[in-house]
PDB file of N, CA and C in Angstrom:
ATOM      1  N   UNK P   1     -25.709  -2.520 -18.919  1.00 67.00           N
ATOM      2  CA  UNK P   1     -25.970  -1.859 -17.672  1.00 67.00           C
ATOM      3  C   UNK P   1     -24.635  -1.559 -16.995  1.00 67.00           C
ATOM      4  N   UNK P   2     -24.288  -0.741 -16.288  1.00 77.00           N
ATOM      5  CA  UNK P   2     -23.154   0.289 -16.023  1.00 77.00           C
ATOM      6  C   UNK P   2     -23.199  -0.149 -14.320  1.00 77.00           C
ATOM      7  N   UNK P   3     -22.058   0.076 -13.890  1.00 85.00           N
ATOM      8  CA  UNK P   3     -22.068   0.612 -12.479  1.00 85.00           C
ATOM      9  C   UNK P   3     -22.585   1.627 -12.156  1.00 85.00           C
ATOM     10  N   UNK P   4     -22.780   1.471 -10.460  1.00 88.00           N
ATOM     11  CA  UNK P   4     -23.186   2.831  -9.909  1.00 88.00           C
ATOM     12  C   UNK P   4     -22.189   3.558  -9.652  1.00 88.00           C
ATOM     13  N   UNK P   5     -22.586   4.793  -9.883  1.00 90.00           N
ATOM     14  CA  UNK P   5     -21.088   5.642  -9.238  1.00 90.00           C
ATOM     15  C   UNK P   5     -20.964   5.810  -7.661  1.00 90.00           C
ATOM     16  N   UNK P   6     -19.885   5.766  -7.227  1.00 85.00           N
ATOM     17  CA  UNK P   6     -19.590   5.120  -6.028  1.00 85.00           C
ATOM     18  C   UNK P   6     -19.122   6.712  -5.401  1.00 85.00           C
ATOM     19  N   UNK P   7     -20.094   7.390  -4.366  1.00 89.00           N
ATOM     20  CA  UNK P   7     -19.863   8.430  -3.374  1.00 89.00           C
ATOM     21  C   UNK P   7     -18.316   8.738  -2.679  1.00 89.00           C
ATOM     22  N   UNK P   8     -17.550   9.150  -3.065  1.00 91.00           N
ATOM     23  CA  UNK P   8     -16.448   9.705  -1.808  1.00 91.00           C
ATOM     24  C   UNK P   8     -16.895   9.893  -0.486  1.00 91.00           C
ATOM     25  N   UNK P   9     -16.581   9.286   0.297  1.00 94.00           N
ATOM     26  CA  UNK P   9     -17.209   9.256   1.824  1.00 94.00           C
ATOM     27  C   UNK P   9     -16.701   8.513   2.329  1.00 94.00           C
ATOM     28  N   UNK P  10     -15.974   8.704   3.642  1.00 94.00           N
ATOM     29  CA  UNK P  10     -15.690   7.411   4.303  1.00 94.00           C
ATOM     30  C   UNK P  10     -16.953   6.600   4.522  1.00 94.00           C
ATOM     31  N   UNK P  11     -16.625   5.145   4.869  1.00 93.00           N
ATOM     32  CA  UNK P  11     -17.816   4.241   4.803  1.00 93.00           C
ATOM     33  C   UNK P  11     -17.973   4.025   6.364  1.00 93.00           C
ATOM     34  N   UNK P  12     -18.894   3.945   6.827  1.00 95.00           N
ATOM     35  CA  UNK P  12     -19.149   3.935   7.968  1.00 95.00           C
ATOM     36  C   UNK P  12     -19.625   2.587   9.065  1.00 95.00           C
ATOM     37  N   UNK P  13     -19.317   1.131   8.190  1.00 95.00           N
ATOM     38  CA  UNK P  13     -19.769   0.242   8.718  1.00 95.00           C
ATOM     39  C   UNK P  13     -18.367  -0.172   8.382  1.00 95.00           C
ATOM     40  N   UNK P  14     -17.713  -0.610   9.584  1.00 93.00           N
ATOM     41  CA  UNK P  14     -16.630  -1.054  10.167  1.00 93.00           C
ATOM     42  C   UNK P  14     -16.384  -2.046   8.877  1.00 93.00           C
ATOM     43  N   UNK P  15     -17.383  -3.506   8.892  1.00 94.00           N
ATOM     44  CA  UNK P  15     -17.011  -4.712   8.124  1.00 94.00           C
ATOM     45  C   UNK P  15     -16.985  -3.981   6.630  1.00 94.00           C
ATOM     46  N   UNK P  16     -17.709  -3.110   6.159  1.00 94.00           N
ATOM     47  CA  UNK P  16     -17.376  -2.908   5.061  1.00 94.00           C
ATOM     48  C   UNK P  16     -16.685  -2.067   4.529  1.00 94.00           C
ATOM     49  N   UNK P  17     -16.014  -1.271   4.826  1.00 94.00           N
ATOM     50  CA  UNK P  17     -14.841  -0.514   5.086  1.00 94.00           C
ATOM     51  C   UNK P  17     -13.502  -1.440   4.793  1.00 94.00           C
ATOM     52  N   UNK P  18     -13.497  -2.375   5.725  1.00 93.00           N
ATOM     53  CA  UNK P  18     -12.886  -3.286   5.838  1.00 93.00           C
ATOM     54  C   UNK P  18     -12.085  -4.262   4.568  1.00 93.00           C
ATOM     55  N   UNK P  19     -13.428  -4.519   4.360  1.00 94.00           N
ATOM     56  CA  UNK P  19     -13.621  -5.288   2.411  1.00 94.00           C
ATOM     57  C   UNK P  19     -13.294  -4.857   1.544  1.00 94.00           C
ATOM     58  N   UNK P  20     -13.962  -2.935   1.580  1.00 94.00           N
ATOM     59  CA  UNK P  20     -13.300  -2.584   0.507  1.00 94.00           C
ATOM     60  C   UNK P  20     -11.763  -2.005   0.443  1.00 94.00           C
ATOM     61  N   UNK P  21     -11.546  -1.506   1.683  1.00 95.00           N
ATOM     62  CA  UNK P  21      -9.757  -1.991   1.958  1.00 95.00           C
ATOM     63  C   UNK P  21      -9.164  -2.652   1.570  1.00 95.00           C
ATOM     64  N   UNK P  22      -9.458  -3.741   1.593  1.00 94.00           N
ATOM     65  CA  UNK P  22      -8.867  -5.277   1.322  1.00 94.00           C
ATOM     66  C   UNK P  22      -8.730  -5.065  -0.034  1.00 94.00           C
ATOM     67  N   UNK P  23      -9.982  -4.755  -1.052  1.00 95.00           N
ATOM     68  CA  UNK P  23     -10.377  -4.946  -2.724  1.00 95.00           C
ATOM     69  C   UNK P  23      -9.056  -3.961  -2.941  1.00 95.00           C
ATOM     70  N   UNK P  24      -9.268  -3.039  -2.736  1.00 95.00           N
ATOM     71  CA  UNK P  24      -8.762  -1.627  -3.607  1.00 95.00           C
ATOM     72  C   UNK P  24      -7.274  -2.065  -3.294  1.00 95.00           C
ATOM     73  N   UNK P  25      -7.155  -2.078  -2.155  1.00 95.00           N
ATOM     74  CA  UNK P  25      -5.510  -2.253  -1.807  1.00 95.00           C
ATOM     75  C   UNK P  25      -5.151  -3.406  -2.697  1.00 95.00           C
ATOM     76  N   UNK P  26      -5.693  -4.367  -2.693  1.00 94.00           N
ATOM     77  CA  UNK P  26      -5.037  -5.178  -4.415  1.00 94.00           C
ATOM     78  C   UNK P  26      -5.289  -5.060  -5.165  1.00 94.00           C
ATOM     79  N   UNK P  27      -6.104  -4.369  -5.375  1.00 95.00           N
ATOM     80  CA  UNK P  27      -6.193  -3.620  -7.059  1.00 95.00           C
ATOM     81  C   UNK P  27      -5.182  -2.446  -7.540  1.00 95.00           C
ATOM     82  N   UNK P  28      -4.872  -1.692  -6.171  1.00 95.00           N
ATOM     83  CA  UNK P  28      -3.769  -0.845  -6.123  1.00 95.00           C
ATOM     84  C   UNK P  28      -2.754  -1.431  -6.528  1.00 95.00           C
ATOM     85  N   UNK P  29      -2.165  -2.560  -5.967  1.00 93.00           N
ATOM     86  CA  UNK P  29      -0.721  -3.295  -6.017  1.00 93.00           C
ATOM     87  C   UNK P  29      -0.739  -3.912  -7.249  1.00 93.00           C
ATOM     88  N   UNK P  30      -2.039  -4.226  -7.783  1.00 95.00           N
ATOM     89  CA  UNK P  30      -2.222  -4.931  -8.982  1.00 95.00           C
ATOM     90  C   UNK P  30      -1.711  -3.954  -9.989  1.00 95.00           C
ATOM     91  N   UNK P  31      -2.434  -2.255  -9.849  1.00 95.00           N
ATOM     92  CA  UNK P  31      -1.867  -1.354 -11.040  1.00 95.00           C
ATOM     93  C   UNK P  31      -0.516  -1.597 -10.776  1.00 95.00           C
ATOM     94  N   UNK P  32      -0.063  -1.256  -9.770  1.00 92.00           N
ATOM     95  CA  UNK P  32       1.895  -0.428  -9.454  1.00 92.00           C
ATOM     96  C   UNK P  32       2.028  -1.540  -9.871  1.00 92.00           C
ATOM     97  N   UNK P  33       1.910  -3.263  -9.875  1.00 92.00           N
ATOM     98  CA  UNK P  33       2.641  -4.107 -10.518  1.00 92.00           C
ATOM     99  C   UNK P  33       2.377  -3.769 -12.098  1.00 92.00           C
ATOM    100  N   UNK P  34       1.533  -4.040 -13.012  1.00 94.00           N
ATOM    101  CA  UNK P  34       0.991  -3.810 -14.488  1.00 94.00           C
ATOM    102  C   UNK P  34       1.721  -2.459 -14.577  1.00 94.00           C
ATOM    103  N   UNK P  35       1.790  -1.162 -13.950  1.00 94.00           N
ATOM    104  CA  UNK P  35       2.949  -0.086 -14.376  1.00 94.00           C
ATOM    105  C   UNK P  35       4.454  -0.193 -14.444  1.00 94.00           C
ATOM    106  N   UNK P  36       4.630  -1.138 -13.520  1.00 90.00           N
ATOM    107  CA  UNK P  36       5.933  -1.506 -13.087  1.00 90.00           C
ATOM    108  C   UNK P  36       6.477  -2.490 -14.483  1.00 90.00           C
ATOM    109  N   UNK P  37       5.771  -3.403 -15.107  1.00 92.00           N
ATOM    110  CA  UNK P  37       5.521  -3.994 -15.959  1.00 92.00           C
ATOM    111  C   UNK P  37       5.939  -3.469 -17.492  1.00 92.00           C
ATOM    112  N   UNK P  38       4.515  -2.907 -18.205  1.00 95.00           N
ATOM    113  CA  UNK P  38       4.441  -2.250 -19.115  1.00 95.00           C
ATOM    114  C   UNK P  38       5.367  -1.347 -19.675  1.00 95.00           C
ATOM    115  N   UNK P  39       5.623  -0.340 -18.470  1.00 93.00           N
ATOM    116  CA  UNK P  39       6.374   0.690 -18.842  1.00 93.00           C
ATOM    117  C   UNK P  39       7.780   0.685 -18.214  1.00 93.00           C
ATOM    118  N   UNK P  40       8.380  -0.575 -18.142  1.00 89.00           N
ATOM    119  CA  UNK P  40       9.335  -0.584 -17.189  1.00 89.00           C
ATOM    120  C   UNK P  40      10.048   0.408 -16.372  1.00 89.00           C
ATOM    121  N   UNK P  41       9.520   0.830 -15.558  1.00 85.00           N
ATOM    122  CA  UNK P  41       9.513   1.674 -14.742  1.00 85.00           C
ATOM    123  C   UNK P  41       9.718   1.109 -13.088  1.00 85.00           C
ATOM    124  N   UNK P  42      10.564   1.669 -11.906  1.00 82.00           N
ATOM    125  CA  UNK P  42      10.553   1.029 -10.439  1.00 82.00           C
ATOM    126  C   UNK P  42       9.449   2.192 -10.295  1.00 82.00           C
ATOM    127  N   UNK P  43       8.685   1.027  -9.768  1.00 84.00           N
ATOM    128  CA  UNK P  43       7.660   1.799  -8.807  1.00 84.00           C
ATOM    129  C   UNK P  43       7.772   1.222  -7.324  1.00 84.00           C
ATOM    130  N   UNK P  44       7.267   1.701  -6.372  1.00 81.00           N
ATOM    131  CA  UNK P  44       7.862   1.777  -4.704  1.00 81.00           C
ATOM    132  C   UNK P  44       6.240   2.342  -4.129  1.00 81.00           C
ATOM    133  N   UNK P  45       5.256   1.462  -3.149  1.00 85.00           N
ATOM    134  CA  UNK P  45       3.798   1.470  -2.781  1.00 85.00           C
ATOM    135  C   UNK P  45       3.838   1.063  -1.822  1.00 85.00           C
ATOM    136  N   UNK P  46       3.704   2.461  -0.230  1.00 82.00           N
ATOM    137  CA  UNK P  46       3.445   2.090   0.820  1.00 82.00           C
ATOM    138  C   UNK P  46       1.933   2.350   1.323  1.00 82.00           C
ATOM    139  N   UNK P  47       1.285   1.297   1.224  1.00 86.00           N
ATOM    140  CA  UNK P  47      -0.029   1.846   2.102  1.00 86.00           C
ATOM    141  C   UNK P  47      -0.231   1.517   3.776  1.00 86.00           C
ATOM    142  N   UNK P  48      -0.574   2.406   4.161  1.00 81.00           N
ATOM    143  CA  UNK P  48      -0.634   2.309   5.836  1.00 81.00           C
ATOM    144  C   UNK P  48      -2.486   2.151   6.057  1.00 81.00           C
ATOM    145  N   UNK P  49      -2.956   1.065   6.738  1.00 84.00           N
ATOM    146  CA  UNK P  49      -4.345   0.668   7.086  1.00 84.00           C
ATOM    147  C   UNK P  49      -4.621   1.702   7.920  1.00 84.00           C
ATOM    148  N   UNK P  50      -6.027   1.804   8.357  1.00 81.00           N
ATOM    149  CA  UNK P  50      -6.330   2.161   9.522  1.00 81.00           C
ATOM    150  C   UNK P  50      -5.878   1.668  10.970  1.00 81.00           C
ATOM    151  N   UNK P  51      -5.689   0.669  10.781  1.00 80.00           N
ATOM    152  CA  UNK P  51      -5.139   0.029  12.183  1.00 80.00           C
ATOM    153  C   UNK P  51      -3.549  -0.412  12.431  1.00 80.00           C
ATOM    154  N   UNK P  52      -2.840   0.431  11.580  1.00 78.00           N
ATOM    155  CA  UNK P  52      -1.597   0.706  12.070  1.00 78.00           C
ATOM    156  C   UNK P  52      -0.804  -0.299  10.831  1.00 78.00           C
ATOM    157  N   UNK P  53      -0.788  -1.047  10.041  1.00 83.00           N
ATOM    158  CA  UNK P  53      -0.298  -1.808   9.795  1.00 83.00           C
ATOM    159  C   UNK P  53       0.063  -1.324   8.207  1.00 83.00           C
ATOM    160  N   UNK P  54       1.461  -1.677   7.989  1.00 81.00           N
ATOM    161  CA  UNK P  54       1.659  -1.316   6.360  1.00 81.00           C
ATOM    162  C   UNK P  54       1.872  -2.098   5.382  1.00 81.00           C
ATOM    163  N   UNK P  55       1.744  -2.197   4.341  1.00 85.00           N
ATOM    164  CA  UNK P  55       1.385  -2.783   3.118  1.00 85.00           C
ATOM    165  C   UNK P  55       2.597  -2.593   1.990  1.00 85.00           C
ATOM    166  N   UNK P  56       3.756  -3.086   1.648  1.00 82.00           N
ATOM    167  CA  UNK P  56       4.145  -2.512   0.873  1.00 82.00           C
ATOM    168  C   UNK P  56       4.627  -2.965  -0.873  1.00 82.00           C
ATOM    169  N   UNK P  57       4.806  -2.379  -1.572  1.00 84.00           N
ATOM    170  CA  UNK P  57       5.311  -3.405  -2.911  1.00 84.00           C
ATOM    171  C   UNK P  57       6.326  -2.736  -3.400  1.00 84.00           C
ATOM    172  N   UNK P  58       7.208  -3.103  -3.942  1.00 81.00           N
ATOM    173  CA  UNK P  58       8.715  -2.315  -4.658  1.00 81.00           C
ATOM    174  C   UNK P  58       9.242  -3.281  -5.894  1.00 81.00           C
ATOM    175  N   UNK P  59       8.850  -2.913  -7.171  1.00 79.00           N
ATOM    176  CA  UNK P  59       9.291  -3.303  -7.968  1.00 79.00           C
ATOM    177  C   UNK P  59      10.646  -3.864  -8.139  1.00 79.00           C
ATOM    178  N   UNK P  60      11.569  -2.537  -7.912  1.00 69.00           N
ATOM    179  CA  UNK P  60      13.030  -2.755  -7.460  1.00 69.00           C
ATOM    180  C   UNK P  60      13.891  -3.041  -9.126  1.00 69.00           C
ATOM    181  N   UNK P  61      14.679  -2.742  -9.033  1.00 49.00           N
ATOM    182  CA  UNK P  61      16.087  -2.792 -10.376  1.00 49.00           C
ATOM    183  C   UNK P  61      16.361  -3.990 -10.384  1.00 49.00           C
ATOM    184  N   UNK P  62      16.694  -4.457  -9.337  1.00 42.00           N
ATOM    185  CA  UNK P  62      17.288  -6.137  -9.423  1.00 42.00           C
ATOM    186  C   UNK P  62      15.900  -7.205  -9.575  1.00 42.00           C
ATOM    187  N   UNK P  63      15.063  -6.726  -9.290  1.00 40.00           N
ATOM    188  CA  UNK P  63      13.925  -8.164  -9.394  1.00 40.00           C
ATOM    189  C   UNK P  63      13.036  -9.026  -8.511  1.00 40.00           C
ATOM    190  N   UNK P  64      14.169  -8.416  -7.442  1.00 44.00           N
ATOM    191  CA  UNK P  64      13.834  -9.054  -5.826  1.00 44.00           C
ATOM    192  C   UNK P  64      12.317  -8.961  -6.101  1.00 44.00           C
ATOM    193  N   UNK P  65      11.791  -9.932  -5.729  1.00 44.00           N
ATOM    194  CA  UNK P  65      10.447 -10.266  -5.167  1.00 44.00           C
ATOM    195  C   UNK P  65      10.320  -9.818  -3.433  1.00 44.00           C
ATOM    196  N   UNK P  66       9.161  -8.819  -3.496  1.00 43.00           N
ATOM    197  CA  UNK P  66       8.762  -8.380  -2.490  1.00 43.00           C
ATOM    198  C   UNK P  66       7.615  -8.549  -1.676  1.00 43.00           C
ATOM    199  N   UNK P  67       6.711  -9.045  -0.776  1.00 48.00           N
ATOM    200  CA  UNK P  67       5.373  -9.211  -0.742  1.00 48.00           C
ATOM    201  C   UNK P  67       5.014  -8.427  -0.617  1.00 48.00           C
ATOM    202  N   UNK P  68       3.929  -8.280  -0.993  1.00 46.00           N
ATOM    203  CA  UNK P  68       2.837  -7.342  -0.520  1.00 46.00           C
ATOM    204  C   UNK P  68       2.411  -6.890   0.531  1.00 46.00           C
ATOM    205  N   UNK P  69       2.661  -7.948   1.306  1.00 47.00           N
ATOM    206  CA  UNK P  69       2.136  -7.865   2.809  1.00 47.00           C
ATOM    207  C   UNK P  69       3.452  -7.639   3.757  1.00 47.00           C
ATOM    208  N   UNK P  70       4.381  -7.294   3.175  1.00 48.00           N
ATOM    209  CA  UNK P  70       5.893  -7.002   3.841  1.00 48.00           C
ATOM    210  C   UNK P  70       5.520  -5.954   4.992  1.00 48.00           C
ATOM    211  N   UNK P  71       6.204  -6.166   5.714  1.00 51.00           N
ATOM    212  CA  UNK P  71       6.527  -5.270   6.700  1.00 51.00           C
ATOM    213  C   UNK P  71       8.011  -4.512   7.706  1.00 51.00           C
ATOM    214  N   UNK P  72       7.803  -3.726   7.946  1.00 47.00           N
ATOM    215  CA  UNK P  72       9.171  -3.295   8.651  1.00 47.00           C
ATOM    216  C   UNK P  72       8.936  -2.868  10.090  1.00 47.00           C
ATOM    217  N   UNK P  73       9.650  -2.821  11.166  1.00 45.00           N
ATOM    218  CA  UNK P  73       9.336  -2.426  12.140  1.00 45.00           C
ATOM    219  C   UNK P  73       9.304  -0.802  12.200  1.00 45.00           C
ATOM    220  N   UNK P  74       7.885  -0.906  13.353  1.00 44.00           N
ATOM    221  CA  UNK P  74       7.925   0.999  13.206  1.00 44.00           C
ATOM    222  C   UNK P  74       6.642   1.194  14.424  1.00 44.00           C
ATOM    223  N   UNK P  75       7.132   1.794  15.354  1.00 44.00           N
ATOM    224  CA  UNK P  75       6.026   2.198  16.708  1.00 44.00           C
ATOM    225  C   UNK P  75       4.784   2.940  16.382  1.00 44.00           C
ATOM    226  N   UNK P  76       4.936   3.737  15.342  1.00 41.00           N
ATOM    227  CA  UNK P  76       4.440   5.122  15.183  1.00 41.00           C
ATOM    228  C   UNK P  76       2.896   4.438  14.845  1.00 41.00           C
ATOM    229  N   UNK P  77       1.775   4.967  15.226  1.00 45.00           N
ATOM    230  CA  UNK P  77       0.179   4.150  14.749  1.00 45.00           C
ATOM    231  C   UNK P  77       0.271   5.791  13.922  1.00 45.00           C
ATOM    232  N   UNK P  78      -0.489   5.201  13.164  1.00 45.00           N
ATOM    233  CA  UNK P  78      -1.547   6.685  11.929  1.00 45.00           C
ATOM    234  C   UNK P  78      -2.116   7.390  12.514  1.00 45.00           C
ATOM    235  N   UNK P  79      -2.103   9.055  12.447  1.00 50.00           N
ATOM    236  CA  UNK P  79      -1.270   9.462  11.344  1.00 50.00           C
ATOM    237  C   UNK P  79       0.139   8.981  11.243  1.00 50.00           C
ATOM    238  N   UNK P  80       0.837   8.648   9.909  1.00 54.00           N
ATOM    239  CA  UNK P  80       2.161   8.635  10.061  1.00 54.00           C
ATOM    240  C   UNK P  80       3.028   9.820  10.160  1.00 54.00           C
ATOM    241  N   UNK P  81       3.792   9.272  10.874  1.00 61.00           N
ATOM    242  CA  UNK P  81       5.051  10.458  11.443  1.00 61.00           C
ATOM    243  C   UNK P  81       6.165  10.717  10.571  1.00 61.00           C
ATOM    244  N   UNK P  82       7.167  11.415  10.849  1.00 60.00           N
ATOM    245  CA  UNK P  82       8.191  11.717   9.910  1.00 60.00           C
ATOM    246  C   UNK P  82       9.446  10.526   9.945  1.00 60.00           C
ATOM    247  N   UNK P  83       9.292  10.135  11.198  1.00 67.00           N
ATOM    248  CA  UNK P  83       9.901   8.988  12.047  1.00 67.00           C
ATOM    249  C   UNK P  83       9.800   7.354  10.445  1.00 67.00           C
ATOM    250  N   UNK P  84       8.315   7.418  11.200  1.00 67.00           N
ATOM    251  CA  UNK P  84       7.837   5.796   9.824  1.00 67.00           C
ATOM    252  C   UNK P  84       8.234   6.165   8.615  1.00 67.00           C
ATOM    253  N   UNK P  85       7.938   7.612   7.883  1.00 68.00           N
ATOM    254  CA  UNK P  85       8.162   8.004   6.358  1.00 68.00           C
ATOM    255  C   UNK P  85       9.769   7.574   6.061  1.00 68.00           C
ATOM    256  N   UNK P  86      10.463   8.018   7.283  1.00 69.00           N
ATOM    257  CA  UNK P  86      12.415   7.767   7.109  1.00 69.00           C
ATOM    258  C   UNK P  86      12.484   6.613   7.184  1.00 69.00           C
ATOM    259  N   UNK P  87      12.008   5.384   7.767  1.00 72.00           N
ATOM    260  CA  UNK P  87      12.131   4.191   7.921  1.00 72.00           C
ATOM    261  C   UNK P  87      11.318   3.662   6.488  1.00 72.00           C
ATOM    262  N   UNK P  88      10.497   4.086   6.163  1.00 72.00           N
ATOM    263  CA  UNK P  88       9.820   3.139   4.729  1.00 72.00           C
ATOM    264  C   UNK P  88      10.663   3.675   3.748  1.00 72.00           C
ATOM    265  N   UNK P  89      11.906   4.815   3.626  1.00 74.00           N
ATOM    266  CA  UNK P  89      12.365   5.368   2.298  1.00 74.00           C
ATOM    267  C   UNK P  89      13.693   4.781   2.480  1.00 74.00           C
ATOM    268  N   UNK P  90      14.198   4.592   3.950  1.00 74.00           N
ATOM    269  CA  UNK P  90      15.366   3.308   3.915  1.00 74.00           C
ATOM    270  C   UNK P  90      14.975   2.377   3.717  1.00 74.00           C
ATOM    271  N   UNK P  91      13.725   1.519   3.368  1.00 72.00           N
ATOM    272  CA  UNK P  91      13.102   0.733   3.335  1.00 72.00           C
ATOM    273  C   UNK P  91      13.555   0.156   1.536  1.00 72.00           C
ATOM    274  N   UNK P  92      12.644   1.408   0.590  1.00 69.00           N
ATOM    275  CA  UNK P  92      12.599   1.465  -0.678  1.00 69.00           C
ATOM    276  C   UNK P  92      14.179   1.286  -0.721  1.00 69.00           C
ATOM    277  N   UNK P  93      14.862   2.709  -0.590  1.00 70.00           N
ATOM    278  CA  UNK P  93      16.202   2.573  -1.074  1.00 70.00           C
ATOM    279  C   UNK P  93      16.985   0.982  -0.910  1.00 70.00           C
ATOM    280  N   UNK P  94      16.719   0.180  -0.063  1.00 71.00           N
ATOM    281  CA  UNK P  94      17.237  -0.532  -0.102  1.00 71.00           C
ATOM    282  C   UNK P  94      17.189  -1.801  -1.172  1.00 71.00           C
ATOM    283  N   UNK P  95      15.686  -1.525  -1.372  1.00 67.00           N
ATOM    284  CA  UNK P  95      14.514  -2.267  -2.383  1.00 67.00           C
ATOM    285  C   UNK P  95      15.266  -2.169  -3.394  1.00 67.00           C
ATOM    286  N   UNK P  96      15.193  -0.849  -4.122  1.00 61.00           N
ATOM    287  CA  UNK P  96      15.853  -0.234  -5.254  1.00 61.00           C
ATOM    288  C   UNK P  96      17.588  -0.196  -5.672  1.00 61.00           C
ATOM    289  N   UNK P  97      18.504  -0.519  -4.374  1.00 58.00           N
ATOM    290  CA  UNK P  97      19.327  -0.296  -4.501  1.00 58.00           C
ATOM    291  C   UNK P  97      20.194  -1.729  -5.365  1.00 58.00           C
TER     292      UNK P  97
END
């Protein structure tokens, strides 16, 4: 027996929205790590929540361990601005450097 196929739609009940945020976003970090991995490759993963807050992972050249749940300072709430994008790519570069 198979899964159901799962609708494109935003979800509309706050708590579960929520959950599956939570799932996917480590399943996300889970691939970029297993790509980062496999194919030794730097990979660099900013996700921004609905409620302002960012998420990030950076493989990086040197090894540095990064959390997941890292953060940088940045005013800007979602949509993101051009402002946060320059601050998360000094962010990476530094990751990477």
């Amino acid at each position: 027996m198979g899964r159901k196929k799962v609708v494109m739609k935003r979800i509309e009940d706050n708590s579960s929205r929520q959950v599956t945020f939570s799932k996917r976003r480590g399943g996300l970090m889970k691939k970029a790590r297993e790509l980062s991995v496999l194919c030794d490759v730097e990979v660099a993963l900013l996700v921004f929540s609905s409620r302002g807050k960012q998420y990030v992972f950076c493989s990086g050249g040197n090894n540095r361990p990064v959390s997941p749940r890292a953060t940088f300072d940045c005013d800007s709430p979602p949509p993101v601005s051009f402002t946060t994008l320059f601050i998360a790519l000094r962010f990476f570069a530094r990751c990477i450097a």
